[in-house]
CSV table of C-alpha atoms in Angstrom, one decimal:
chain,number,residue,atom,x,y,z
N,1,MET,CA,145.4,-96.9,74.6
N,2,PRO,CA,144.3,-98.7,77.7
N,3,ASP,CA,146.1,-101.9,78.6
N,4,SER,CA,142.9,-104.0,78.2
N,5,VAL,CA,142.6,-103.1,74.6
N,6,LYS,CA,146.3,-103.8,73.9
N,7,GLU,CA,145.9,-107.3,75.5
N,8,LYS,CA,142.9,-108.0,73.3
N,9,VAL,CA,144.8,-106.9,70.2
N,10,LEU,CA,147.9,-109.0,71.1
N,11,ALA,CA,145.7,-112.1,72.0
N,12,ARG,CA,143.8,-111.8,68.6
N,13,ALA,CA,147.1,-111.4,66.7
N,14,ALA,CA,148.7,-114.4,68.5
N,15,LYS,CA,145.8,-116.6,67.5
N,16,ARG,CA,146.1,-115.9,63.8
N,17,GLU,CA,147.6,-118.7,61.8
N,18,PRO,CA,150.2,-118.1,59.1
N,19,PHE,CA,148.9,-117.5,55.5
N,20,TRP,CA,150.0,-120.9,54.3
N,21,ASN,CA,148.1,-122.7,57.0
N,22,ARG,CA,144.8,-121.0,56.4
N,23,GLU,CA,141.9,-123.0,54.7
N,24,ILE,CA,140.3,-121.5,51.7
N,25,ALA,CA,137.0,-122.3,50.1
N,26,ILE,CA,136.8,-122.8,46.3
N,27,PRO,CA,133.4,-122.3,44.8
N,28,VAL,CA,131.8,-125.4,43.4
N,29,PRO,CA,131.3,-123.7,39.9
N,30,VAL,CA,135.0,-123.0,39.6
N,31,VAL,CA,135.9,-126.7,40.4
N,32,ALA,CA,133.2,-127.8,37.9
N,33,ALA,CA,134.6,-125.6,35.1
N,34,ALA,CA,138.2,-126.6,35.8
N,35,ALA,CA,137.2,-130.3,35.8
N,36,ALA,CA,135.2,-129.9,32.5
N,37,ILE,CA,138.1,-128.2,30.8
N,38,LEU,CA,140.6,-130.9,32.0
N,39,ILE,CA,138.3,-133.7,30.8
N,40,ALA,CA,137.3,-131.9,27.4
N,41,ALA,CA,140.7,-130.7,26.3
N,42,PRO,CA,142.2,-134.2,25.9
N,43,ILE,CA,139.1,-135.5,24.1
N,44,TRP,CA,139.0,-132.6,21.7
N,45,GLY,CA,142.7,-133.1,21.1
N,46,TRP,CA,142.3,-136.7,20.5
N,47,THR,CA,139.5,-136.2,17.9
N,48,MET,CA,141.7,-133.6,16.1
N,49,LEU,CA,144.6,-136.1,15.9
N,50,ARG,CA,142.3,-138.8,14.7
N,51,ASN,CA,141.3,-136.6,11.6
N,52,PRO,CA,142.1,-138.6,8.5
N,53,LEU,CA,143.6,-135.6,6.7
N,54,LEU,CA,146.0,-135.0,9.5
N,55,LEU,CA,147.1,-138.5,9.6
N,56,SER,CA,147.7,-138.8,5.9
N,57,GLY,CA,150.4,-136.0,6.1
N,58,LYS,CA,148.8,-133.9,3.5
N,59,VAL,CA,147.6,-131.2,5.7
N,60,SER,CA,149.2,-129.3,8.7
N,61,GLY,CA,146.1,-127.4,9.7
N,62,SER,CA,142.6,-126.5,8.6
N,63,ALA,CA,141.8,-126.3,4.9
N,64,PRO,CA,141.4,-122.8,3.5
N,65,HIS,CA,138.0,-121.5,2.5
N,66,ARG,CA,137.3,-121.5,-1.3
N,67,GLN,CA,135.1,-119.2,-3.2
N,68,ALA,CA,131.6,-120.4,-3.7
N,69,ASN,CA,132.0,-120.7,-7.5
N,70,ALA,CA,135.4,-122.6,-7.3
N,71,VAL,CA,135.3,-126.1,-8.7
N,72,MET,CA,137.3,-128.8,-6.9
N,73,SER,CA,138.5,-131.8,-8.7
N,74,GLN,CA,137.9,-135.2,-7.2
N,75,ASN,CA,141.6,-135.9,-6.6
N,76,ASP,CA,142.5,-132.3,-5.5
N,77,THR,CA,145.0,-132.5,-2.7
N,78,LEU,CA,146.0,-130.1,-0.1
N,79,VAL,CA,149.6,-128.6,0.0
N,80,ALA,CA,151.1,-127.3,3.2
N,81,LEU,CA,153.5,-124.5,2.7
N,82,ALA,CA,155.1,-122.1,5.1
N,83,GLY,CA,152.4,-119.6,4.5
N,84,GLY,CA,149.5,-121.8,5.0
N,85,THR,CA,147.5,-124.7,3.5
N,86,TYR,CA,146.4,-124.5,-0.2
N,87,TYR,CA,144.6,-126.6,-2.8
N,88,GLN,CA,147.1,-128.0,-5.4
N,89,SER,CA,144.8,-126.8,-8.3
N,90,ASP,CA,144.9,-123.3,-7.0
N,91,LEU,CA,148.8,-123.3,-6.9
N,92,THR,CA,149.1,-124.9,-10.4
N,93,GLU,CA,146.3,-122.8,-12.1
N,94,GLY,CA,147.6,-121.0,-15.1
N,95,TRP,CA,151.1,-122.6,-15.2
N,96,ASP,CA,150.3,-125.1,-17.8
N,97,ASN,CA,150.8,-122.4,-20.6
N,98,HIS,CA,154.2,-121.6,-19.4
N,99,ARG,CA,155.8,-125.1,-19.2
């Protein structure tokens, strides 16, 4: 390799900044998406915490889905067990005969 090429390579290598000193460009859509998530997540969390069923302590999650023909009494409460959240009437159904 000629000396002139070696000098050009060494000069170019000497000008290069370390990795941690380099500037990077972050695209605007990425910044906008990150900002939207950072703003929306606390708002969504706050609305979920303000849910009256969660505040009453009767529910520890979302209510289970009932069958279309199931009848729910007016005072039917939700019961949170280790396996999930259930309607009290579903848990006590059929036990009246065995008491």
